Amino acid sequence: MMQWKPTADQKAQYETEGYFILRNVIPRDLAAELRGIIRNVIMLPDPGKFVDIDPMNPMEDSPQGRIARYRKLSNFCVQSPLIWHNVHAGEELLNIARYFLGDNIIMKFNSCFLKPARTGSATPWHQDNGLWRDGETEPFNFWMPLEPATRENGCMQFIPGSHKTEIVEHVLYPDSIHGELPREAVKEMLQKHGAHHIELDPGDVVFWHSSMWHYSPPNKSSKSRIAVAGVWTNPEIVKTSKRFWHNFRWAMKNGEVCTQFPPEPVAMENDNPEKPKPFSAVKE
Ligand SMILES: O=C(O)CCC(=O)C(=O)O
């Protein structure tokens, strides 16, 4: 495969706004198949055996109840060969990541984000590296919907140019689902720069800088919104990290896509993941 290069427009958009979009990176029918894999797992009798679940409502343990409450399956993509080989370690996507990260690429995080029809909740405004708390700004983030992501069903929103800010300390409000950017600061940034609504079709991909301020609203529509996402990094960036992580996986070595499954863990000098400083709790 020829080495991918951004067009002048994509390059300029990544530099000035902090993101760019590529359409049809994987075919739509493959995206539909990947969506089916995620749904099947949620509907299995005991999904906790297979994935780290994030229950929004632990009360209703039925397939429909689970479909209605799931928000995120962390680390599922390294357990699903079809997703891993087509997305996180897929040739098309890695060819893009390679332009930014070079020939040795590590998967730092992988997740499925589910925003179920009517019950899907908001993801608060955050910077990814504000949640990581490892001081890294250079890993490369992507998000691919497996069904249309629209304004109606809670597509992501980005504040253009916000990737040029420092990593802001994230905080917890009484109703936060995880650390978030201070709400006053978000209000100011929105007044200054507005937000871009990232509407995508299945198989399209948005790539963004790790310092980008982003959010997604609740899904009040009748259409579900499932996506897969990931963060790639490389050995040089990992060396600069303020924290020790675990569960990194090789995606590309010396320019060759890694085809091993389960994906090969990256040997870390220190195998003891370090706990980050907790977010401070604030009142609104
Ligand atoms: O899927 C969403 O709505 C949020 C995803 C997100 O914030 C992320 O991938 O960092």
PDB file of N, CA, C and O and ligand atoms in Angstrom, residues 113 115 123 126 128 143 156 208 214 216 225 229, ligand 1:
ATOM      1  N   PHE A 113     -18.005   2.882  21.882  1.00  0.00           N
ATOM      2  CA  PHE A 113     -18.897   3.846  22.527  1.00  0.00           C
ATOM      3  C   PHE A 113     -20.304   3.616  21.999  1.00  0.00           C
ATOM      4  O   PHE A 113     -20.525   3.678  20.788  1.00  0.00           O
ATOM      5  N   LYS A 115     -24.250   4.780  22.186  1.00  0.00           N
ATOM      6  CA  LYS A 115     -25.191   5.798  22.645  1.00  0.00           C
ATOM      7  C   LYS A 115     -26.568   5.294  22.228  1.00  0.00           C
ATOM      8  O   LYS A 115     -27.041   5.570  21.118  1.00  0.00           O
ATOM      9  N   THR A 123     -21.387  12.461  26.877  1.00  0.00           N
ATOM     10  CA  THR A 123     -19.986  12.362  27.304  1.00  0.00           C
ATOM     11  C   THR A 123     -19.561  13.795  27.583  1.00  0.00           C
ATOM     12  O   THR A 123     -19.666  14.644  26.696  1.00  0.00           O
ATOM     13  N   HIS A 126     -14.235  17.167  27.438  1.00  0.00           N
ATOM     14  CA  HIS A 126     -12.935  16.735  27.979  1.00  0.00           C
ATOM     15  C   HIS A 126     -11.863  16.821  26.919  1.00  0.00           C
ATOM     16  O   HIS A 126     -12.151  16.937  25.726  1.00  0.00           O
ATOM     17  N   ASP A 128      -8.740  14.300  25.835  1.00  0.00           N
ATOM     18  CA  ASP A 128      -8.364  12.918  26.160  1.00  0.00           C
ATOM     19  C   ASP A 128      -7.174  12.899  27.109  1.00  0.00           C
ATOM     20  O   ASP A 128      -7.166  12.159  28.092  1.00  0.00           O
ATOM     21  N   TRP A 143     -11.988   7.894  15.787  1.00  0.00           N
ATOM     22  CA  TRP A 143     -13.346   7.474  16.165  1.00  0.00           C
ATOM     23  C   TRP A 143     -14.098   7.163  14.876  1.00  0.00           C
ATOM     24  O   TRP A 143     -14.093   7.978  13.949  1.00  0.00           O
ATOM     25  N   MET A 156     -20.340  13.581  17.899  1.00  0.00           N
ATOM     26  CA  MET A 156     -19.369  14.332  18.697  1.00  0.00           C
ATOM     27  C   MET A 156     -19.346  15.795  18.281  1.00  0.00           C
ATOM     28  O   MET A 156     -19.671  16.156  17.151  1.00  0.00           O
ATOM     29  N   TRP A 208      -8.210  13.158  15.583  1.00  0.00           N
ATOM     30  CA  TRP A 208      -8.005  14.429  16.275  1.00  0.00           C
ATOM     31  C   TRP A 208      -6.789  14.409  17.177  1.00  0.00           C
ATOM     32  O   TRP A 208      -6.276  13.340  17.542  1.00  0.00           O
ATOM     33  N   HIS A 214     -13.586  18.103  23.430  1.00  0.00           N
ATOM     34  CA  HIS A 214     -14.716  17.485  22.717  1.00  0.00           C
ATOM     35  C   HIS A 214     -15.749  16.925  23.680  1.00  0.00           C
ATOM     36  O   HIS A 214     -15.490  16.740  24.867  1.00  0.00           O
ATOM     37  N   SER A 216     -20.030  14.839  23.588  1.00  0.00           N
ATOM     38  CA  SER A 216     -21.181  14.405  22.784  1.00  0.00           C
ATOM     39  C   SER A 216     -22.432  14.473  23.657  1.00  0.00           C
ATOM     40  O   SER A 216     -22.400  14.118  24.830  1.00  0.00           O
ATOM     41  N   ARG A 225     -26.501   4.863  18.271  1.00  0.00           N
ATOM     42  CA  ARG A 225     -25.240   5.358  17.686  1.00  0.00           C
ATOM     43  C   ARG A 225     -24.086   4.581  18.305  1.00  0.00           C
ATOM     44  O   ARG A 225     -23.696   4.810  19.434  1.00  0.00           O
ATOM     45  N   ALA A 229     -13.441   3.300  18.805  1.00  0.00           N
ATOM     46  CA  ALA A 229     -12.465   4.380  18.910  1.00  0.00           C
ATOM     47  C   ALA A 229     -11.149   3.826  19.413  1.00  0.00           C
ATOM     48  O   ALA A 229     -11.101   2.732  19.987  1.00  0.00           O
TER      49      ALA A 229
HETATM   50  O1  LIG B   1     -18.500   8.342  21.623  1.00  0.00           O
HETATM   51  C1  LIG B   1     -18.606   9.432  22.196  1.00  0.00           C
HETATM   52  O2  LIG B   1     -19.631  10.081  22.149  1.00  0.00           O
HETATM   53  C2  LIG B   1     -17.453  10.028  22.947  1.00  0.00           C
HETATM   54  C3  LIG B   1     -16.134   9.514  22.501  1.00  0.00           C
HETATM   55  C4  LIG B   1     -14.979  10.249  23.069  1.00  0.00           C
HETATM   56  O3  LIG B   1     -15.106  11.234  23.742  1.00  0.00           O
HETATM   57  C5  LIG B   1     -13.620   9.798  22.793  1.00  0.00           C
HETATM   58  O4  LIG B   1     -13.438   8.831  22.022  1.00  0.00           O
HETATM   59  O5  LIG B   1     -12.677  10.410  23.345  1.00  0.00           O
END
